[in-house]
Coordinates of N, CA and C in Angstrom, one line a residue:
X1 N 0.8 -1.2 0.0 CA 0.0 0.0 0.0 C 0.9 1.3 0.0
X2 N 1.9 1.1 0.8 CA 2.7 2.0 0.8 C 3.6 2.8 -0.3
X3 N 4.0 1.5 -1.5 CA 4.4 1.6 -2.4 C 3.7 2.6 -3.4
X4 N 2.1 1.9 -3.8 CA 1.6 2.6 -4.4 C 1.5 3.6 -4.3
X5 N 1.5 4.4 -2.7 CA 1.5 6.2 -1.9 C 2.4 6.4 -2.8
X6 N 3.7 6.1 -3.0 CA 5.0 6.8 -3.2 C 4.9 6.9 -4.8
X7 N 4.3 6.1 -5.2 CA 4.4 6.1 -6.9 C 3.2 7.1 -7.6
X8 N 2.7 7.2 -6.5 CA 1.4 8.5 -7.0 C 1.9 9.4 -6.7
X9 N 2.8 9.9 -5.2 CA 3.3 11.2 -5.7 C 3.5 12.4 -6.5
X10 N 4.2 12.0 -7.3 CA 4.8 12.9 -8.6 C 3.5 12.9 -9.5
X11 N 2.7 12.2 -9.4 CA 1.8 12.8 -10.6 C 0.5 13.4 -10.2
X12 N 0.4 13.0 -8.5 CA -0.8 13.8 -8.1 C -0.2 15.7 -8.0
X13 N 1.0 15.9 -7.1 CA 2.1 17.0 -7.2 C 1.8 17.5 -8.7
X14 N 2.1 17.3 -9.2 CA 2.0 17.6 -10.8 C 0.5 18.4 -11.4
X15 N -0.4 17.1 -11.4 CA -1.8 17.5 -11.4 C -2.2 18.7 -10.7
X16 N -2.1 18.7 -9.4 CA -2.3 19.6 -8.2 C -1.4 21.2 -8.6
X17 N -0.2 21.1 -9.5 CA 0.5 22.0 -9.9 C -0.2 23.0 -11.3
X18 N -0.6 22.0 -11.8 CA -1.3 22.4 -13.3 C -2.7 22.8 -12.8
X19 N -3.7 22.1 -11.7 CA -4.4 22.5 -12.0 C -5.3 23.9 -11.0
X20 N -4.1 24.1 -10.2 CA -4.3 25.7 -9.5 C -4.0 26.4 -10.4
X21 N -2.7 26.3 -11.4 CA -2.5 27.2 -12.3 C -3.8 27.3 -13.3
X22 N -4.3 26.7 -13.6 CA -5.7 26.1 -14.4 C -6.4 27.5 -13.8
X23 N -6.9 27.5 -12.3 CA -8.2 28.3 -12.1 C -7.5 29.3 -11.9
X24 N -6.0 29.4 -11.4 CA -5.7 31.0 -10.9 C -5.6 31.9 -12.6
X25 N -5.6 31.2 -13.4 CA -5.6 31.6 -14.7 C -7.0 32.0 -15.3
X26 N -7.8 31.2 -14.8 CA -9.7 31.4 -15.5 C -9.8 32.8 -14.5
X27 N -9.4 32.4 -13.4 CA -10.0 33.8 -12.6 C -9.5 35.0 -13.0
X28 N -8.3 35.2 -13.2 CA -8.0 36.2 -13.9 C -8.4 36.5 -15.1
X29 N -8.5 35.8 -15.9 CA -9.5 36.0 -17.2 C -10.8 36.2 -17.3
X30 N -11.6 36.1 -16.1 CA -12.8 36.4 -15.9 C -12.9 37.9 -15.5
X31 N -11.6 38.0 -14.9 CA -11.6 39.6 -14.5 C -10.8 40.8 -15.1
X32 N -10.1 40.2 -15.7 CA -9.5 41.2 -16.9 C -10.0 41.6 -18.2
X33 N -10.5 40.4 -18.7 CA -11.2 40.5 -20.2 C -12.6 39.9 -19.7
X34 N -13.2 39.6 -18.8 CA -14.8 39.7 -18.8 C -15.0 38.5 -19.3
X35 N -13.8 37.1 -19.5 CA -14.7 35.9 -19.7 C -15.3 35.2 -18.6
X36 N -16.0 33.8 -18.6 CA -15.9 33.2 -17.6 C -17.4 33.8 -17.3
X37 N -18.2 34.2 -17.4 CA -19.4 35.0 -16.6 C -18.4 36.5 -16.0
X38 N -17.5 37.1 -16.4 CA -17.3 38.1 -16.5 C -16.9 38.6 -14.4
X39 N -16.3 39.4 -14.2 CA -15.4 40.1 -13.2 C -17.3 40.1 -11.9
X40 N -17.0 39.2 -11.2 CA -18.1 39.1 -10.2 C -19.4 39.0 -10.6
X41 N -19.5 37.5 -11.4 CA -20.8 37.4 -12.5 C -21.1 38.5 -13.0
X42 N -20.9 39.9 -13.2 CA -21.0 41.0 -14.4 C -21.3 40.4 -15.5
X43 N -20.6 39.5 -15.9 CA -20.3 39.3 -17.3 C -19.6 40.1 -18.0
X44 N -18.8 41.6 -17.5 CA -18.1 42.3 -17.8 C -16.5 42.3 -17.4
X45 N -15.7 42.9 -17.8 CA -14.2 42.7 -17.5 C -14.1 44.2 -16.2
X46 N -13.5 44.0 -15.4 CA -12.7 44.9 -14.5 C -12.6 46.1 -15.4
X47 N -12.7 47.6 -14.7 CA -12.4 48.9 -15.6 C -10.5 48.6 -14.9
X48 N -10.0 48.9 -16.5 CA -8.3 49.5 -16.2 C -8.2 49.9 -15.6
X49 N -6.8 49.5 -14.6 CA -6.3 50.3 -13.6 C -6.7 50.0 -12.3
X50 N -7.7 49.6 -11.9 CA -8.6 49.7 -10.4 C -8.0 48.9 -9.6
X51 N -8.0 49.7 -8.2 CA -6.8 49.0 -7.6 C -7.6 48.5 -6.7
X52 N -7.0 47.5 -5.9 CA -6.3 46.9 -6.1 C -6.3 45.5 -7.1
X53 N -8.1 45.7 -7.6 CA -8.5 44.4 -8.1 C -8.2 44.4 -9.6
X54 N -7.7 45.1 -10.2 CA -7.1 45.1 -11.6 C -5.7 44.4 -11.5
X55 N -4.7 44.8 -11.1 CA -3.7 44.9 -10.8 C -3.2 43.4 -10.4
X56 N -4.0 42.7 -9.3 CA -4.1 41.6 -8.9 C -4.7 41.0 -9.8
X57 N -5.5 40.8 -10.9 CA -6.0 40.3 -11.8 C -4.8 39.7 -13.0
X58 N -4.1 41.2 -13.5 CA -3.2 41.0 -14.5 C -2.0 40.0 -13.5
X59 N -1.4 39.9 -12.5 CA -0.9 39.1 -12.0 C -1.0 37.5 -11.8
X60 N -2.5 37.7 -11.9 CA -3.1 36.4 -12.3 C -3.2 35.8 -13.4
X61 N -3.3 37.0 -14.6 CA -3.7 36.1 -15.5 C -1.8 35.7 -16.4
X62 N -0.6 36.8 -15.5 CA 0.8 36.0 -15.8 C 1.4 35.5 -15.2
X63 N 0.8 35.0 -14.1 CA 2.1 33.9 -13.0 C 0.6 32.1 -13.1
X64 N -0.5 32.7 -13.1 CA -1.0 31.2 -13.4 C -1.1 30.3 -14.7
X65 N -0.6 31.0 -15.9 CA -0.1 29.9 -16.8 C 1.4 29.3 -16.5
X66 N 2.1 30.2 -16.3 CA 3.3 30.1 -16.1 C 3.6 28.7 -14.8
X67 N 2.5 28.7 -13.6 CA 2.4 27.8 -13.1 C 2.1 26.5 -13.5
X68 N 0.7 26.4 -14.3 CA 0.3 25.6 -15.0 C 0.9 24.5 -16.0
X69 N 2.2 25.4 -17.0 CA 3.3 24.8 -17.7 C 4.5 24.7 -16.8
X70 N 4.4 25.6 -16.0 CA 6.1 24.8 -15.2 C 7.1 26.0 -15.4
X71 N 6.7 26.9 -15.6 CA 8.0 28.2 -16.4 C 7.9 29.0 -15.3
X72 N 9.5 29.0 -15.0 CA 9.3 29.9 -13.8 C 8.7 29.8 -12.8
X73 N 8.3 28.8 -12.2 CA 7.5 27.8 -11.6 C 7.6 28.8 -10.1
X74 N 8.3 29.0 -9.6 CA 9.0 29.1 -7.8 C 8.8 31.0 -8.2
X75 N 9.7 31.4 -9.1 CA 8.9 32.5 -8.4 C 8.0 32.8 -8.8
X76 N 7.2 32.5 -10.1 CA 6.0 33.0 -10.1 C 4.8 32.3 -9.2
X77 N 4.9 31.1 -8.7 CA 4.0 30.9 -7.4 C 4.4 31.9 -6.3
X78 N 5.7 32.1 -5.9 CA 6.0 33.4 -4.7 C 5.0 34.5 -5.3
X79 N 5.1 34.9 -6.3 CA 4.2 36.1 -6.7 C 2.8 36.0 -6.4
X80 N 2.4 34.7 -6.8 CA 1.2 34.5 -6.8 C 0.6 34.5 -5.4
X81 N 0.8 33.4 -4.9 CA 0.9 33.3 -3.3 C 1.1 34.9 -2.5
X82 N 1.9 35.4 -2.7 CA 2.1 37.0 -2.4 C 0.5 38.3 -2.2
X83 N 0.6 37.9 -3.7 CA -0.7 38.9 -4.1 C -2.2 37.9 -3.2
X84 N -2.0 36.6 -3.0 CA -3.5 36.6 -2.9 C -3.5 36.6 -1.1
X85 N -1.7 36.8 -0.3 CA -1.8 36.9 0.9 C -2.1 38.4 1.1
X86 N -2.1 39.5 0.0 CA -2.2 40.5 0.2 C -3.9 40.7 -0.3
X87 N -4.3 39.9 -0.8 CA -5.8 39.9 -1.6 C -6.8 39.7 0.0
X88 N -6.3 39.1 0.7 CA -6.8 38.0 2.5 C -6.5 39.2 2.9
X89 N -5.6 39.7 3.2 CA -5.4 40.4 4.6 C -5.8 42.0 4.4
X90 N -5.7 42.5 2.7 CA -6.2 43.7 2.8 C -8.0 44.0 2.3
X91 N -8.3 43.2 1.6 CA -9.6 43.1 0.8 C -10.4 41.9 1.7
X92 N -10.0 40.7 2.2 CA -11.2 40.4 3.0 C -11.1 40.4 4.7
X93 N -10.3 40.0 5.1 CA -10.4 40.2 6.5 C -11.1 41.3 7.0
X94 N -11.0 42.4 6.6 CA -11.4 43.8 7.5 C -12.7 43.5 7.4
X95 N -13.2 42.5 6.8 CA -14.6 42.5 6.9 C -15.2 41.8 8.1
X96 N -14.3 40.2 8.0 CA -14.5 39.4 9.5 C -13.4 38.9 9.4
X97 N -13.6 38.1 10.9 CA -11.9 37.6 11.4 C -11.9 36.2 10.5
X98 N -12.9 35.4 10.0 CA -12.3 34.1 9.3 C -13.1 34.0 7.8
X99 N -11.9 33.4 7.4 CA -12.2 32.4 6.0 C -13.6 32.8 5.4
X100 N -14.6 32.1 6.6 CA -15.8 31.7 6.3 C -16.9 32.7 6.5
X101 N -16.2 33.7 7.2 CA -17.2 34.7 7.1 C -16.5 35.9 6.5
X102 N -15.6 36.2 5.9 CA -15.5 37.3 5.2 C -15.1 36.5 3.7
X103 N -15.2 35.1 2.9 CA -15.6 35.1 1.7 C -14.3 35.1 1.0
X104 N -12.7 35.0 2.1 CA -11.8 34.9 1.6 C -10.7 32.8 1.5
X105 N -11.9 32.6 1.3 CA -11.7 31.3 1.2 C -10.6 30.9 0.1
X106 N -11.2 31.6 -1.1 CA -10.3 31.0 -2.4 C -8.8 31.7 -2.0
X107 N -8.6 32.8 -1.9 CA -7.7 33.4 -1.7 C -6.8 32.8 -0.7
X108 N -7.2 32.3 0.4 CA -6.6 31.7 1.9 C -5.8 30.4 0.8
X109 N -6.7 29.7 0.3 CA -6.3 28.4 -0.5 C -5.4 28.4 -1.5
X110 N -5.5 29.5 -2.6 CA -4.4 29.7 -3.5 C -3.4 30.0 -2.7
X111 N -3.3 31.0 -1.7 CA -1.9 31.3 -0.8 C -1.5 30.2 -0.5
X112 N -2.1 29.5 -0.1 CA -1.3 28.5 1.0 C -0.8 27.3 -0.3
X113 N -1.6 27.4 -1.6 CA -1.3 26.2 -2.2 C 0.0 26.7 -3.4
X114 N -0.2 28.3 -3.5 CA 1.4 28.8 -4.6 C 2.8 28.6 -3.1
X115 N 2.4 28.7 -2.1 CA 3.1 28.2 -1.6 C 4.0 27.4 -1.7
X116 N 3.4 26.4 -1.3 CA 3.6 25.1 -1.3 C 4.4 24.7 -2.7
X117 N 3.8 25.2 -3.9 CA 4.5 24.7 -5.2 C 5.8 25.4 -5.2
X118 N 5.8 27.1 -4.6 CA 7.0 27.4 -4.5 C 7.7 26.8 -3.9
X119 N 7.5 26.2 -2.2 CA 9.0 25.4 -1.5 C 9.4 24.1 -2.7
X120 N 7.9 23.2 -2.9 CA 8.6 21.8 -3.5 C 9.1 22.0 -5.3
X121 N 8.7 22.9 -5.9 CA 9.2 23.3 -7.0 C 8.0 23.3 -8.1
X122 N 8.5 22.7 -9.4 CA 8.1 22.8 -11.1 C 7.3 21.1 -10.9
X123 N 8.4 20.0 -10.3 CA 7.7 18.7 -10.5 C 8.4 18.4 -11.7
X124 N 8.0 16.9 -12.2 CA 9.1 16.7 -13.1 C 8.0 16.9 -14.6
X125 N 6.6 17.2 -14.3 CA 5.8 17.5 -15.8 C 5.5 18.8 -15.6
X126 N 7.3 19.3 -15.6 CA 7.1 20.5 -15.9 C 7.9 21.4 -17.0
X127 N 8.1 22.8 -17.5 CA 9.2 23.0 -18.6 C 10.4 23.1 -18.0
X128 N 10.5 24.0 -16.5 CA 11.6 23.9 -15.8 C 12.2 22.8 -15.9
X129 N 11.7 21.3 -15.3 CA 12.3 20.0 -15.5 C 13.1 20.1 -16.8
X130 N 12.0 20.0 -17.9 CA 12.7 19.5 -19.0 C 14.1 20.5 -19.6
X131 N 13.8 21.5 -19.0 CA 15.0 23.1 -19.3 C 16.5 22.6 -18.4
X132 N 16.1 21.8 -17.3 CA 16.9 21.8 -16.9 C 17.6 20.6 -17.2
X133 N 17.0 20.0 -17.5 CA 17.6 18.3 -18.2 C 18.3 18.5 -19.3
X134 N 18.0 19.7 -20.3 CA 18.9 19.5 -21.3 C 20.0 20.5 -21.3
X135 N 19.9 21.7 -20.3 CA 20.9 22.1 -20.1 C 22.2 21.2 -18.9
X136 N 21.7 20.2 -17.8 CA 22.5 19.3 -17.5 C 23.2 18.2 -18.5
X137 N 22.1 18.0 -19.3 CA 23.0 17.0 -20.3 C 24.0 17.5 -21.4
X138 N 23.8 19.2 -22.1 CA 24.8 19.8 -22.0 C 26.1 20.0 -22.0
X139 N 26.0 20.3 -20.4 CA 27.2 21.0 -20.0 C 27.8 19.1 -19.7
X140 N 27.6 17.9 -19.3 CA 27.7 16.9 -19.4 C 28.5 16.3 -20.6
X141 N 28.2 16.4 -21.4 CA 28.8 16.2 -22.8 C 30.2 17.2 -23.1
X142 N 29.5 18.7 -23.0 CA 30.6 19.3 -22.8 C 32.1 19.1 -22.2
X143 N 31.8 18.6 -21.1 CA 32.8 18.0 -19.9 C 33.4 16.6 -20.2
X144 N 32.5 16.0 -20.9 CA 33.5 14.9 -21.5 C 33.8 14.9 -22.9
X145 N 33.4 16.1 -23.1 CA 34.2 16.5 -24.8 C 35.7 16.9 -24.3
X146 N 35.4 17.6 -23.5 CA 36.8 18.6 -22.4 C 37.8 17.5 -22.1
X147 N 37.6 16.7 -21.6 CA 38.5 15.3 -21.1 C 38.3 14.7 -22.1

């Protein structure tokens, strides 16, 4: 039983990696360009500029693909994770002290989960991986061209 835990790892990690990038990407696109049922069911996009929920938006809609494929993986989850600890503590808490009553649930959850991808990394189905494999195999060859 145990075996099988360990052999799922890397591809639930993975999944779990693509598919936060997945929503933190629709959300932003719901609020920048008005898809998705549009910026707070409006069906319309966020007016340019508006702070802080524009701003936070376009952040979204470039650090959650970037999650999603693996590029830049660590810091653009730090970014991400960042903006939505700042989305929690300045936009919903002043309303109430938890989660569940000031409506900062998604926000609490993306933070804590770009986190997480930022300490453990890209995962191996990711571009970083693969960027990094062929520049190790590279300098590899290199080194025994050298010798």
């Amino acid at each position: 039983m145990l075996v099988a835990a360990n052999r799922l790892t890397e591809p639930v990690y993975n999944l779990f990696r693509i598919v936060i990038g997945l929503l933190f990407t629709s959300h932003g696109l719901s609020t920048v360009f008005g898809m998705f049922e549009g910026y707070m069911g409006t069906g319309e996009a966020i007016p340019v500029g508006l702070w802080p929920d524009w701003y936070g938006s376009l952040i979204q809609v470039i650090t959650g693909p970037l999650v999603l494929i693996g590029l830049f993986t660590r810091p653009a989850a730090v970014l991400a994770s960042g903006s939505m600890a700042y989305a929690y503590f300045m936009v919903h808490q002043p309303t109430g002290l938890l989660p569940m009553n000031n409506r900062g649930e998604p926000a609490v959850l993306f933070c804590w989960g770009f986190l997480l991808i930022a300490v453990l990394g890209p995962g191996r189905w990711a571009l970083d991986h693969l960027l990094s494999r062929r520049k190790g195999g590279a300098r590899e060859k290199e080194m025994a061209t050298a010798a």
